[in-house]
Short mmCIF file of C-alpha atoms in Angstrom, two decimals:
data_model
loop_
_atom_site.label_atom_id
_atom_site.label_comp_id
_atom_site.label_asym_id
_atom_site.label_seq_id
_atom_site.Cartn_x
_atom_site.Cartn_y
_atom_site.Cartn_z
CA UNK A 1 -75.27 -22.89 47.66
CA UNK A 2 -71.95 -24.09 48.93
CA UNK A 3 -69.66 -22.84 51.62
CA UNK A 4 -70.85 -19.39 52.70
CA UNK A 5 -67.85 -17.85 54.38
CA UNK A 6 -68.19 -14.89 56.72
CA UNK A 7 -65.17 -12.76 57.43
CA UNK A 8 -65.27 -9.81 59.82
CA UNK A 9 -63.21 -6.94 58.48
CA UNK A 10 -62.41 -4.10 60.86
CA UNK A 11 -60.39 -1.14 59.74
CA UNK A 12 -59.62 1.55 62.28
CA UNK A 13 -58.34 4.51 60.27
CA UNK A 14 -57.45 7.99 61.45
CA UNK A 15 -58.80 10.24 58.71
CA UNK A 16 -56.54 13.01 57.50
CA UNK A 17 -59.01 15.66 58.72
CA UNK A 18 -60.52 13.99 61.80
CA UNK A 19 -60.07 11.30 64.39
CA UNK A 20 -63.12 9.38 63.18
CA UNK A 21 -62.90 5.62 62.78
CA UNK A 22 -63.90 3.93 59.55
CA UNK A 23 -65.36 0.50 60.19
CA UNK A 24 -66.00 -1.99 57.41
CA UNK A 25 -68.75 -4.49 58.18
CA UNK A 26 -68.85 -8.27 58.19
CA UNK A 27 -68.43 -9.76 54.72
CA UNK A 28 -70.43 -12.80 53.58
CA UNK A 29 -69.08 -14.77 50.64
CA UNK A 30 -70.90 -17.57 48.89
CA UNK A 31 -71.01 -19.29 45.50
CA UNK A 32 -74.31 -20.27 43.90
CA UNK A 33 -74.64 -23.69 42.22
CA UNK A 34 -74.37 -22.04 38.78
CA UNK A 35 -70.97 -20.59 39.70
CA UNK A 36 -72.03 -17.01 40.47
CA UNK A 37 -69.83 -15.65 43.24
CA UNK A 38 -71.76 -13.46 45.66
CA UNK A 39 -70.30 -11.07 48.24
CA UNK A 40 -72.55 -9.17 50.66
CA UNK A 41 -71.53 -6.51 53.16
CA UNK A 42 -74.04 -5.04 55.58
CA UNK A 43 -73.77 -1.25 55.68
CA UNK A 44 -76.53 0.28 57.79
CA UNK A 45 -75.38 3.90 58.01
CA UNK A 46 -77.38 4.86 54.91
CA UNK A 47 -80.66 3.37 53.57
CA UNK A 48 -79.16 2.54 50.19
CA UNK A 49 -77.83 -0.46 48.29
CA UNK A 50 -74.85 -0.51 45.96
CA UNK A 51 -74.08 -3.37 43.61
CA UNK A 52 -70.86 -3.97 41.70
CA UNK A 53 -70.83 -6.77 39.13
CA UNK A 54 -67.64 -7.96 37.45
CA UNK A 55 -68.15 -9.97 34.25
CA UNK A 56 -64.82 -11.68 33.55
CA UNK A 57 -64.34 -10.45 29.98
CA UNK A 58 -63.24 -7.08 28.67
CA UNK A 59 -61.30 -5.61 25.79
CA UNK A 60 -58.64 -8.33 26.14
CA UNK A 61 -61.31 -10.78 24.92
CA UNK A 62 -62.27 -8.78 21.83
CA UNK A 63 -61.99 -11.12 18.81
CA UNK A 64 -59.47 -10.20 16.15
CA UNK A 65 -61.01 -7.75 13.72
CA UNK A 66 -63.81 -6.90 16.18
CA UNK A 67 -61.89 -4.72 18.59
CA UNK A 68 -64.28 -2.55 20.60
CA UNK A 69 -67.07 -5.13 20.86
CA UNK A 70 -66.70 -5.54 24.65
CA UNK A 71 -67.30 -1.82 25.09
CA UNK A 72 -70.17 -1.83 22.61
CA UNK A 73 -71.78 -4.75 24.42
CA UNK A 74 -71.52 -2.95 27.76
CA UNK A 75 -73.03 0.25 26.42
CA UNK A 76 -75.87 -1.72 24.81
CA UNK A 77 -77.01 -3.44 28.00
CA UNK A 78 -79.17 -0.56 29.22
CA UNK A 79 -80.75 0.15 25.85
CA UNK A 80 -83.74 -2.04 26.53
CA UNK A 81 -83.95 -5.22 28.61
CA UNK A 82 -86.42 -7.80 29.87
CA UNK A 83 -89.27 -6.67 27.64
CA UNK A 84 -88.69 -2.99 28.36
CA UNK A 85 -87.61 -0.58 25.66
CA UNK A 86 -84.63 1.69 26.25
CA UNK A 87 -86.97 4.51 27.27
CA UNK A 88 -89.10 2.28 29.50
CA UNK A 89 -86.05 0.83 31.22
CA UNK A 90 -84.63 4.29 31.86
CA UNK A 91 -87.95 5.43 33.30
CA UNK A 92 -88.18 2.37 35.54
CA UNK A 93 -84.70 2.98 36.94
CA UNK A 94 -85.35 6.69 37.42
CA UNK A 95 -88.68 6.00 39.14
CA UNK A 96 -86.70 4.31 41.92
CA UNK A 97 -84.24 7.19 42.12
CA UNK A 98 -81.62 4.64 41.17
CA UNK A 99 -78.94 4.08 38.58
CA UNK A 100 -77.47 1.27 36.50
CA UNK A 101 -74.38 1.71 34.34
CA UNK A 102 -71.90 -0.52 32.56
CA UNK A 103 -68.41 -0.09 31.18
CA UNK A 104 -65.87 -2.48 29.70
CA UNK A 105 -62.34 -2.43 31.07
CA UNK A 106 -59.31 -4.36 29.94
CA UNK A 107 -59.90 -7.63 31.80
CA UNK A 108 -63.54 -7.32 32.85
CA UNK A 109 -66.80 -5.51 32.27
CA UNK A 110 -68.18 -3.68 35.30
CA UNK A 111 -71.89 -3.13 35.89
CA UNK A 112 -72.73 -0.83 38.80
CA UNK A 113 -76.14 -0.15 40.33
CA UNK A 114 -77.56 1.88 43.21
CA UNK A 115 -81.03 1.78 44.77
CA UNK A 116 -82.75 2.59 48.01
CA UNK A 117 -82.78 -0.32 50.44
CA UNK A 118 -86.58 -0.32 50.39
CA UNK A 119 -86.44 -1.05 46.65
CA UNK A 120 -84.22 -4.14 46.88
CA UNK A 121 -86.56 -6.47 45.01
CA UNK A 122 -87.40 -4.02 42.24
CA UNK A 123 -83.79 -2.92 41.93
CA UNK A 124 -82.53 -6.49 41.68
CA UNK A 125 -85.21 -7.24 39.10
CA UNK A 126 -84.07 -4.37 36.90
CA UNK A 127 -80.44 -5.42 37.32
CA UNK A 128 -81.45 -8.99 36.45
CA UNK A 129 -83.07 -7.79 33.23
CA UNK A 130 -80.00 -5.79 32.24
CA UNK A 131 -77.55 -8.61 32.98
CA UNK A 132 -79.57 -11.61 31.89
CA UNK A 133 -82.03 -10.38 29.30
CA UNK A 134 -80.80 -7.34 27.36
CA UNK A 135 -82.81 -6.66 24.23
CA UNK A 136 -79.74 -5.78 22.12
CA UNK A 137 -82.12 -4.39 19.50
CA UNK A 138 -80.53 -3.73 16.13
CA UNK A 139 -81.30 0.00 16.08
CA UNK A 140 -80.12 0.52 19.64
CA UNK A 141 -76.86 -1.31 19.01
CA UNK A 142 -76.35 0.81 15.90
CA UNK A 143 -76.87 4.02 17.90
CA UNK A 144 -74.43 2.85 20.56
CA UNK A 145 -71.90 1.94 17.87
CA UNK A 146 -72.21 5.34 16.20
CA UNK A 147 -71.66 7.09 19.54
CA UNK A 148 -68.61 4.94 20.26
CA UNK A 149 -67.19 5.59 16.82
CA UNK A 150 -67.79 9.35 17.08
CA UNK A 151 -65.97 9.48 20.44
CA UNK A 152 -63.12 7.39 19.03
CA UNK A 153 -62.68 9.69 16.01
CA UNK A 154 -62.87 12.80 18.19
CA UNK A 155 -60.19 11.38 20.47
CA UNK A 156 -57.80 11.09 17.56
CA UNK A 157 -57.67 14.89 17.52
CA UNK A 158 -56.56 15.16 21.16
CA UNK A 159 -52.80 14.77 21.72
CA UNK A 160 -53.20 13.33 25.21
CA UNK A 161 -55.70 10.73 23.96
CA UNK A 162 -53.44 9.89 21.02
CA UNK A 163 -50.53 9.40 23.40
CA UNK A 164 -52.48 6.89 25.48
CA UNK A 165 -53.80 5.01 22.44
CA UNK A 166 -50.35 4.78 20.88
CA UNK A 167 -48.38 4.05 24.03
CA UNK A 168 -50.21 0.78 24.76
CA UNK A 169 -49.51 -1.02 21.46
CA UNK A 170 -45.97 0.37 21.31
CA UNK A 171 -45.31 -1.11 24.77
CA UNK A 172 -47.40 -4.32 24.75
CA UNK A 173 -47.02 -5.31 21.10
CA UNK A 174 -48.89 -8.56 20.42
CA UNK A 175 -50.28 -8.92 23.95
CA UNK A 176 -54.05 -8.36 24.35
CA UNK A 177 -53.31 -5.44 26.68
CA UNK A 178 -52.22 -3.54 23.59
CA UNK A 179 -55.79 -3.48 22.28
CA UNK A 180 -57.69 -0.18 22.63
CA UNK A 181 -60.78 -0.52 24.81
CA UNK A 182 -62.94 1.51 22.45
CA UNK A 183 -61.69 -0.41 19.44
CA UNK A 184 -60.22 0.66 16.16
CA UNK A 185 -62.02 2.83 13.67
CA UNK A 186 -62.01 0.16 10.98
CA UNK A 187 -63.27 -2.50 13.39
CA UNK A 188 -65.97 -0.46 15.15
CA UNK A 189 -67.43 0.68 11.81
CA UNK A 190 -68.22 -2.95 10.99
CA UNK A 191 -69.66 -4.03 14.36
CA UNK A 192 -73.33 -4.97 14.45
CA UNK A 193 -75.98 -6.62 16.56
CA UNK A 194 -74.71 -10.11 15.73
CA UNK A 195 -71.24 -9.33 17.05
CA UNK A 196 -72.67 -7.92 20.26
CA UNK A 197 -75.01 -10.89 20.70
CA UNK A 198 -72.15 -13.34 20.16
CA UNK A 199 -69.95 -11.57 22.73
CA UNK A 200 -72.81 -11.40 25.21
CA UNK A 201 -73.83 -15.04 24.80
CA UNK A 202 -70.25 -16.24 25.25
CA UNK A 203 -69.11 -14.21 28.22
CA UNK A 204 -72.12 -13.04 30.22
CA UNK A 205 -72.47 -16.25 32.18
CA UNK A 206 -72.67 -16.73 35.95
CA UNK A 207 -69.66 -19.03 36.24
CA UNK A 208 -67.33 -16.08 35.57
CA UNK A 209 -69.32 -13.31 37.25
CA UNK A 210 -68.84 -11.71 40.67
CA UNK A 211 -71.78 -9.86 42.25
CA UNK A 212 -71.09 -7.68 45.28
CA UNK A 213 -73.89 -6.00 47.24
CA UNK A 214 -73.17 -3.45 49.96
CA UNK A 215 -75.95 -1.76 51.85
CA UNK A 216 -78.71 -1.59 54.43
CA UNK A 217 -79.86 -5.20 54.32
CA UNK A 218 -79.31 -8.39 56.29
CA UNK A 219 -76.74 -10.57 54.55
CA UNK A 220 -78.83 -13.73 54.67
CA UNK A 221 -81.82 -11.90 53.20
CA UNK A 222 -79.69 -10.37 50.45
CA UNK A 223 -78.19 -13.72 49.47
CA UNK A 224 -81.64 -15.29 49.36
CA UNK A 225 -82.97 -12.58 47.04
CA UNK A 226 -79.89 -12.70 44.81
CA UNK A 227 -80.39 -16.46 44.58
CA UNK A 228 -84.00 -15.89 43.50
CA UNK A 229 -82.98 -13.38 40.83
CA UNK A 230 -79.87 -15.08 39.45
CA UNK A 231 -79.93 -18.69 40.64
CA UNK A 232 -81.32 -20.09 37.36
CA UNK A 233 -78.90 -18.14 35.16
CA UNK A 234 -77.36 -20.74 32.85
CA UNK A 235 -73.56 -21.21 33.01
CA UNK A 236 -71.37 -22.01 30.03
CA UNK A 237 -68.11 -23.96 30.31
CA UNK A 238 -66.18 -21.72 27.91
CA UNK A 239 -67.29 -18.50 29.61
CA UNK A 240 -64.08 -18.41 31.64
CA UNK A 241 -61.41 -16.90 29.39
CA UNK A 242 -57.96 -18.39 28.98
CA UNK A 243 -55.88 -15.42 30.09
CA UNK A 244 -52.81 -14.42 28.14
CA UNK A 245 -49.44 -14.86 29.81
CA UNK A 246 -47.22 -12.16 31.26
CA UNK A 247 -46.45 -9.44 28.68
CA UNK A 248 -42.97 -9.49 27.20
CA UNK A 249 -40.58 -7.04 28.83
CA UNK A 250 -38.92 -4.23 26.88
CA UNK A 251 -35.31 -5.28 26.15
CA UNK A 252 -34.04 -2.04 24.61
CA UNK A 253 -35.08 1.57 24.29
CA UNK A 254 -37.41 2.28 21.40
CA UNK A 255 -38.93 5.62 20.44
CA UNK A 256 -42.23 6.17 18.64
CA UNK A 257 -43.00 9.60 17.23
CA UNK A 258 -46.66 10.18 16.40
CA UNK A 259 -46.85 13.08 13.99
CA UNK A 260 -49.44 15.76 14.70
CA UNK A 261 -48.53 18.66 12.43
CA UNK A 262 -50.75 21.21 14.18
CA UNK A 263 -49.41 20.45 17.68
CA UNK A 264 -47.93 23.29 19.73
CA UNK A 265 -47.03 21.00 22.63
CA UNK A 266 -45.53 17.53 22.88
CA UNK A 267 -47.08 14.69 24.85
CA UNK A 268 -44.58 12.22 26.31
CA UNK A 269 -45.12 8.70 27.66
CA UNK A 270 -42.31 6.50 29.00
CA UNK A 271 -42.80 2.99 30.29
CA UNK A 272 -42.04 -0.69 30.62
CA UNK A 273 -43.87 -3.84 31.62
CA UNK A 274 -44.74 -3.82 35.31
CA UNK A 275 -46.60 -5.80 37.94
CA UNK A 276 -49.82 -7.80 38.08
CA UNK A 277 -52.46 -6.73 40.58
CA UNK A 278 -51.77 -9.65 42.91
CA UNK A 279 -47.98 -9.26 42.95
CA UNK A 280 -46.76 -8.83 46.56
CA UNK A 281 -44.21 -6.28 45.34
CA UNK A 282 -46.93 -3.91 44.18
CA UNK A 283 -47.33 -2.21 47.55
CA UNK A 284 -43.67 -1.28 48.16
CA UNK A 285 -43.50 -0.24 44.50
CA UNK A 286 -46.44 2.11 45.05
CA UNK A 287 -44.76 3.58 48.10
CA UNK A 288 -41.66 4.30 46.02
CA UNK A 289 -43.74 5.67 43.15
CA UNK A 290 -45.49 8.10 45.46
CA UNK A 291 -42.11 9.75 45.96
CA UNK A 292 -41.16 9.71 42.29
CA UNK A 293 -44.37 10.82 40.62
CA UNK A 294 -47.43 10.12 42.74
CA UNK A 295 -48.27 13.59 43.98
CA UNK A 296 -47.82 17.31 43.52
CA UNK A 297 -44.69 17.31 45.70
CA UNK A 298 -43.11 14.43 43.79
CA UNK A 299 -39.58 14.26 42.44
CA UNK A 300 -40.78 14.63 38.84
CA UNK A 301 -42.74 17.77 39.66
CA UNK A 302 -39.81 19.21 41.57
CA UNK A 303 -37.32 18.65 38.75
CA UNK A 304 -39.44 19.24 35.65
CA UNK A 305 -41.81 21.95 36.81
CA UNK A 306 -40.49 23.73 39.88
CA UNK A 307 -36.79 23.89 39.00
CA UNK A 308 -36.94 24.15 35.20
CA UNK A 309 -40.49 25.19 34.23
CA UNK A 310 -40.60 22.60 31.45
CA UNK A 311 -44.16 21.49 32.14
CA UNK A 312 -47.23 22.12 34.25
CA UNK A 313 -47.62 18.46 35.10
CA UNK A 314 -45.67 15.22 35.36
CA UNK A 315 -46.56 11.95 37.02
CA UNK A 316 -45.78 8.25 37.20
CA UNK A 317 -47.81 5.18 38.13
CA UNK A 318 -47.94 1.42 38.24
CA UNK A 319 -50.92 0.22 36.18
CA UNK A 320 -51.58 -3.26 37.56
CA UNK A 321 -53.91 -5.68 35.79
CA UNK A 322 -54.94 -9.32 35.97
CA UNK A 323 -51.87 -10.92 34.34
CA UNK A 324 -49.43 -8.03 34.30
CA UNK A 325 -49.30 -4.31 33.82
CA UNK A 326 -46.93 -1.47 33.24
CA UNK A 327 -44.97 1.28 34.90
CA UNK A 328 -45.31 4.60 33.12
CA UNK A 329 -44.27 8.23 33.35
CA UNK A 330 -46.14 10.95 31.54
CA UNK A 331 -45.72 14.66 30.95
CA UNK A 332 -46.06 17.33 28.27
CA UNK A 333 -44.02 20.33 27.21
CA UNK A 334 -43.59 22.96 24.53
CA UNK A 335 -42.35 21.71 21.18
CA UNK A 336 -38.86 23.30 21.44
CA UNK A 337 -38.21 21.68 24.85
CA UNK A 338 -39.25 18.14 23.87
CA UNK A 339 -35.80 16.56 23.98
CA UNK A 340 -34.78 18.45 27.12
CA UNK A 341 -37.90 17.31 28.94
CA UNK A 342 -37.63 13.69 27.81
CA UNK A 343 -33.94 13.56 28.68
CA UNK A 344 -34.53 15.00 32.14
CA UNK A 345 -37.45 12.67 32.87
CA UNK A 346 -35.30 9.65 32.04
CA UNK A 347 -32.46 11.00 34.17
CA UNK A 348 -34.75 11.62 37.14
CA UNK A 349 -36.02 8.05 36.94
CA UNK A 350 -32.52 6.64 36.55
CA UNK A 351 -31.17 8.54 39.56
CA UNK A 352 -34.23 7.65 41.60
CA UNK A 353 -34.01 3.89 41.07
CA UNK A 354 -30.27 3.75 41.72
CA UNK A 355 -30.13 5.80 44.93
CA UNK A 356 -31.31 4.61 48.37
CA UNK A 357 -34.53 6.38 49.29
CA UNK A 358 -34.51 8.88 52.13
CA UNK A 359 -36.32 7.29 55.14
CA UNK A 360 -38.08 10.60 55.80
CA UNK A 361 -39.50 10.64 52.28
CA UNK A 362 -40.59 7.01 52.61
CA UNK A 363 -42.38 7.84 55.87
CA UNK A 364 -44.06 10.82 54.20
CA UNK A 365 -45.22 8.65 51.30
CA UNK A 366 -46.59 6.05 53.68
CA UNK A 367 -48.49 8.67 55.68
CA UNK A 368 -49.99 9.96 52.46
CA UNK A 369 -51.13 6.50 51.29
CA UNK A 370 -52.46 5.53 54.71
CA UNK A 371 -54.27 8.83 55.08
CA UNK A 372 -55.86 8.67 51.65
CA UNK A 373 -56.99 5.08 51.94
CA UNK A 374 -60.03 5.61 54.20
CA UNK A 375 -61.37 8.11 51.69
CA UNK A 376 -61.27 5.38 49.03
CA UNK A 377 -63.52 3.06 51.03
CA UNK A 378 -65.77 5.39 52.99
CA UNK A 379 -68.87 5.03 50.78
CA UNK A 380 -70.91 1.91 49.96
CA UNK A 381 -70.22 2.14 46.23
CA UNK A 382 -66.48 2.42 46.83
CA UNK A 383 -66.54 -0.58 49.20
CA UNK A 384 -68.51 -2.60 46.64
CA UNK A 385 -65.97 -1.89 43.91
CA UNK A 386 -63.01 -2.72 46.13
CA UNK A 387 -64.56 -6.01 47.27
CA UNK A 388 -65.30 -6.97 43.66
CA UNK A 389 -61.74 -6.14 42.68
CA UNK A 390 -60.41 -8.31 45.51
CA UNK A 391 -62.48 -11.28 44.34
CA UNK A 392 -61.63 -10.78 40.69
CA UNK A 393 -57.89 -10.58 41.26
CA UNK A 394 -57.80 -13.42 43.80
CA UNK A 395 -56.40 -11.16 46.50
CA UNK A 396 -56.39 -12.19 50.18
CA UNK A 397 -59.80 -11.75 51.84
CA UNK A 398 -58.26 -9.41 54.41
CA UNK A 399 -56.87 -7.07 51.72
CA UNK A 400 -58.91 -4.12 52.96
CA UNK A 401 -58.38 -4.80 56.64
CA UNK A 402 -54.62 -5.08 56.41
CA UNK A 403 -53.83 -2.39 53.83
CA UNK A 404 -52.78 0.36 56.21
CA UNK A 405 -50.71 -1.95 58.40
CA UNK A 406 -49.00 -3.39 55.33
CA UNK A 407 -48.16 0.10 54.11
CA UNK A 408 -46.77 0.95 57.54
CA UNK A 409 -44.56 -2.14 57.40
CA UNK A 410 -42.82 -1.03 54.18
CA UNK A 411 -39.32 0.10 55.08
CA UNK A 412 -36.88 2.30 53.16
CA UNK A 413 -34.96 -0.77 52.00
CA UNK A 414 -38.18 -2.36 50.71
CA UNK A 415 -39.14 0.75 48.75
CA UNK A 416 -35.61 1.18 47.38
CA UNK A 417 -35.48 -2.45 46.25
CA UNK A 418 -38.89 -2.14 44.59
CA UNK A 419 -37.82 0.99 42.71
CA UNK A 420 -34.60 -0.64 41.56
CA UNK A 421 -36.40 -3.82 40.50
CA UNK A 422 -39.64 -2.57 38.97
CA UNK A 423 -38.80 0.85 37.56
CA UNK A 424 -36.91 0.38 34.29
CA UNK A 425 -33.42 1.61 33.43
CA UNK A 426 -33.52 4.38 30.79
CA UNK A 427 -32.08 2.14 28.10
CA UNK A 428 -34.96 -0.38 28.38
CA UNK A 429 -38.10 1.67 27.95
CA UNK A 430 -40.80 2.22 25.34
CA UNK A 431 -41.18 5.94 24.60
CA UNK A 432 -44.13 7.52 22.82
CA UNK A 433 -43.94 11.14 21.75
CA UNK A 434 -46.89 12.95 20.15
CA UNK A 435 -46.04 16.24 18.45
CA UNK A 436 -44.91 18.09 15.36
CA UNK A 437 -42.53 15.66 13.62
CA UNK A 438 -41.11 18.30 11.29
CA UNK A 439 -39.61 20.08 14.29
CA UNK A 440 -38.80 17.33 16.78
CA UNK A 441 -37.82 14.29 14.72
CA UNK A 442 -34.24 15.37 14.04
CA UNK A 443 -33.53 16.39 17.67
CA UNK A 444 -35.03 13.12 18.92
CA UNK A 445 -32.89 11.06 16.57
CA UNK A 446 -29.78 13.02 17.51
CA UNK A 447 -30.43 12.34 21.19
CA UNK A 448 -31.90 8.83 21.16
CA UNK A 449 -31.10 7.20 17.84
CA UNK A 450 -33.59 5.79 15.31
CA UNK A 451 -37.19 6.94 15.69
CA UNK A 452 -40.29 5.24 14.26
CA UNK A 453 -42.68 7.84 12.83
CA UNK A 454 -46.39 7.18 12.34
CA UNK A 455 -49.67 9.05 12.08
CA UNK A 456 -52.25 8.71 14.90
CA UNK A 457 -54.28 6.25 12.85
CA UNK A 458 -51.30 3.95 12.30
CA UNK A 459 -50.57 3.14 15.96
CA UNK A 460 -52.85 0.12 15.93
CA UNK A 461 -50.50 -1.65 13.53
CA UNK A 462 -48.22 -2.45 16.49
CA UNK A 463 -50.95 -4.49 18.22
CA UNK A 464 -52.38 -7.74 16.97
CA UNK A 465 -53.77 -10.94 18.40
#
């Protein structure tokens, strides 16, 4: 091992409902000779262990024509491993009262596990089997593929799901962030064991893996046992992906209408390219967004729901990823009020970004974020995920410790500048509308100009490698 670094993190947080203090323990960081980054946090309040593993490849690394293979690989990991069949592995995990699960995100695949502290060795052995020696049996991969495909096809009947699937390629275009995590129907249908094995062999290597353990164990002992379980895992030089560059910003307004003839409501998504996870402007932008669309008392809710009854829900968010992200607003409305709702949403955003923010509203937003934060890191599994995210996105080691003080330091001018800079003007946004084209196409074109019309299955044509 080289350079184990210990950093004491202490967060004193007044919970929204009590004066209790939330204390995060000492953090031990080390890198094994094979490149595996290990983070251990001692958490002795409960006799349990939580593990979060980030494998540095997700849907953004799906090969062209094999979209969905990262997700299929993740869902295949637990279907037999280390000489145990899928049923035997499930029984072994359940016999410990534990859990192991895996899911592929955009930039990484996350494997999470939980065991009692007394079962550290057995729990790590089962996790080792899943990560290092999955069976990837042909029949099990086929079952996982069929389940993924069935969920994908079912989602194409849900307007909200269609809106999300179509918004990404309409916004990101040729960037890998346009690719759907669960793949495309025509690609998933063709995936097999060989594709999963190829993806696994390429990316599941220790030199681009982060393993975080939080729980009732001494840090030195935990590191020693992790070394025993994963120290001889073989690295591969090309296991670290070459990340795509920053996505290309939207330079003019463009409207996509996804025709769903049986729709009685319209789903609306509005957005533009936003910030990467490690951008220092993300925090003041989140403070501003809390006012615009981050809660039930937000500006969007006030204008669209309370004053005009156009919708039951409206929100906005910054989706921050490894090399970029997006800012988006979303809502839904009845078919006849589609244009009115879309027009008002754009106007609310435009007015918001151009006007100085009320200091009282900024203070309220900051109190909300600071009050909610302890709840996001009060359990071992939540701490494990946050620490893994910090390592993966190369954030400062004191990210958790300083969060609340950094939020408190955001002033009204900072939040106003962030809104003006990182929330788009209404003439430079990508808009996705899912609804009955026969009724809303003409009004949309009259209000916003040319509209591109597609079916739900045609949205993927906007995304390519």
